[in-house]
Amino acid sequence: MSLPGETAETADAVAHIFDEIDHNKDERICWDEFQKWLWRWNVQHDESEDAARSLFTFLDRNGDGTIDAQEMMDALMLLSDFECKNNHSSLAVTHAEAGQIIRDLDPDSSGGIEYHTFVEVLHASRKGHAHPSNERPHLVLNFDVNNTIVMLDSATGADSKGLIAMVLSNSAWGSIQYTDGLAVSWTCQHFELCTEQPKPGLQTYTEFVVLRNPFPDKKDFSEKTALRAANEKVKAQRRSDLWAFTDPGMPGEVFRHELEQMQEKLLLPEDVRGSNQAADAGLTSEAVQLLPSFLHFLRELKRQGRSFTLIFRTFGNDLPKLQKEIEALCQGWHPLFRKEDIVVLDGSDGLPDYRMQFGSVDSCGTFFRNPTADDHMALVMGSIEQPDSIEKGVEFWDDKEKVVTHEGVHQVFKHYTRLSSQKRTIALRDFYPGWAAVGSTSRGGKPVFLGRMDPGEHCIFFDDHIGPDDPHIVDPIDAHLWPRRFSSAQLFGVHLVRAQPLLSIRDRDYFVKCLEQCEAARMAKLERWHKLKCMVADLEGVRKVLSSFLYTAVPRQDATFRPWSGSRDVIRCQRVPTFAEEA
């Protein structure tokens, strides 16, 4: 792997590796330290590596270091048949499992598998990472705030009615009528709200509003301020249309009853509204602030004795508004729960304290990102204050007291890993200007660092902007192979969850079910990797299968590889986000 020239990132990477190996911190690396470091990564040679290389080299006909997904699919099915014939039916894989294995190996969903990714998974398996166990992992739970666990939006001024109308707009499916290529009207064709396309060809009302109110062409503006103002005008019109979706005479009037039911679910109990108890919990209106399903989820984690880190992630500066309510929940007196049903998370029972703290370098911080300048990244702990532009840089915090800056992606990763191991609540503010600088794409989004399936930890990110085809607002960084990222195909439903307000408002157990589904998907992935490792590590089996096709390609099997882009999750998903992210 070639490294760039003498940049700060290169120096940081070298320092990070040196620090890992230099166990006694004498600024020298002796042979014993180097050998221990190698053994820790399990770099010893064995037959499974020979088997893997034999299989990969045979399939890589043109020697370019990658193999075709369909060829890999055929080889896996042949190896699976071989194991069955040799009484190892437990190692057999189905067509669906084989397809999922290939998607696990294909980081950019291009249909090409690279050797180093292939071997990475096998090494993870060999170290025990890919064999499922009964031990429950430590959970690292990243939660977006607005429209994921809070249905109040201070950035746009939307109340619960407006936000719920937006939720219904993106859950109602119909047909769009066009005149001269322009979207002019929308007609409801499916009278049951759902988060997936119920029939081919149907589109949500939100899609219609976006098509009817397109952003202006950048070429028509010479000044950025004028373009920004025009874009804001379009956003305001879209919001106005969506907020009115269920009003009398509007296309969504038929869903007015559902809106009222969901509004009711967001109201505090009548005997609590306006009470001192509600005010002490930061609940000054008639509606809840944090979704009841989210509060219930935290209580269930405590009941089940789960080990977890809770990380709030938001572009906005509204985190302090949640502090009182989190404290009320943790101390067991939140007005939504009965006094006889007390669950505490404040450490008073000798277990971890999950109350939110500000002004501490251990419990709050902010990211800084400049994706256009060598992907520069920093994590500043002790404050959620930020500069209003990228140009002010990390120097913005130089004169701030009681802050600690971790600069460079490897230092950020190192500290994020330390934070993730702590059983507590952490408030992190993400950097909107960095995301906006790259066109609101994943590469400038909320960073989350992931490795190859650590058996002791399960990281999950909940955000209403995540899509099955694109992480969009989240930047899933490969912790060991920077600057490589993981794709949605590898993470969706295991580490990335698209929060659905339609469900989280209606169903108290929504987040509990999401966790159960992610953990089941993670166990299935671990089992797939275990089968792959056992099949490919069988040197004799691999050679016998390949020897049959010495002068020909592996014959096509009945199973056809379907790329992630053709999966149900992608084809039937909502095509536009329910909410436009605001700084």
PDB file of C-alpha atoms in Angstrom, residues 141 143 149 290 292-304 306 308-310 312 325-326 329-330 337 343-345 354 425 511-512:
ATOM      1  CA  LEU A 141     -25.822   3.135  20.282  1.00  0.00           C
ATOM      2  CA  PHE A 143     -28.828   8.237  17.968  1.00  0.00           C
ATOM      3  CA  ILE A 149     -35.989  10.456  18.868  1.00  0.00           C
ATOM      4  CA  LEU A 290     -38.200  12.542  23.639  1.00  0.00           C
ATOM      5  CA  PRO A 292     -41.893   7.446  24.518  1.00  0.00           C
ATOM      6  CA  SER A 293     -40.571   4.517  22.453  1.00  0.00           C
ATOM      7  CA  PHE A 294     -37.011   5.783  22.962  1.00  0.00           C
ATOM      8  CA  LEU A 295     -37.449   6.265  26.717  1.00  0.00           C
ATOM      9  CA  HIS A 296     -39.014   2.798  26.955  1.00  0.00           C
ATOM     10  CA  PHE A 297     -36.026   1.388  25.022  1.00  0.00           C
ATOM     11  CA  LEU A 298     -33.521   2.759  27.553  1.00  0.00           C
ATOM     12  CA  ARG A 299     -35.522   1.303  30.420  1.00  0.00           C
ATOM     13  CA  GLU A 300     -35.645  -2.078  28.681  1.00  0.00           C
ATOM     14  CA  LEU A 301     -31.867  -2.075  28.191  1.00  0.00           C
ATOM     15  CA  LYS A 302     -31.498  -1.567  31.938  1.00  0.00           C
ATOM     16  CA  ARG A 303     -34.048  -4.278  32.747  1.00  0.00           C
ATOM     17  CA  GLN A 304     -32.178  -6.740  30.521  1.00  0.00           C
ATOM     18  CA  ARG A 306     -27.315  -4.816  28.832  1.00  0.00           C
ATOM     19  CA  PHE A 308     -24.178  -0.094  26.440  1.00  0.00           C
ATOM     20  CA  THR A 309     -22.821   3.320  25.517  1.00  0.00           C
ATOM     21  CA  LEU A 310     -25.437   5.919  24.545  1.00  0.00           C
ATOM     22  CA  PHE A 312     -26.400  11.457  20.954  1.00  0.00           C
ATOM     23  CA  GLU A 325     -35.608  14.917  30.634  1.00  0.00           C
ATOM     24  CA  ILE A 326     -32.766  12.398  30.492  1.00  0.00           C
ATOM     25  CA  LEU A 329     -35.675   9.256  33.302  1.00  0.00           C
ATOM     26  CA  CYS A 330     -32.387   8.180  34.870  1.00  0.00           C
ATOM     27  CA  PHE A 337     -43.907   6.208  33.883  1.00  0.00           C
ATOM     28  CA  VAL A 343     -36.138   1.913  36.759  1.00  0.00           C
ATOM     29  CA  VAL A 344     -33.051   3.987  37.546  1.00  0.00           C
ATOM     30  CA  LEU A 345     -30.020   4.709  35.361  1.00  0.00           C
ATOM     31  CA  TYR A 354     -26.399   7.537  32.141  1.00  0.00           C
ATOM     32  CA  THR A 425     -24.133   8.891  27.906  1.00  0.00           C
ATOM     33  CA  PHE A 511     -36.513   0.601  19.080  1.00  0.00           C
ATOM     34  CA  VAL A 512     -36.552  -2.646  21.068  1.00  0.00           C
TER      35      VAL A 512
END
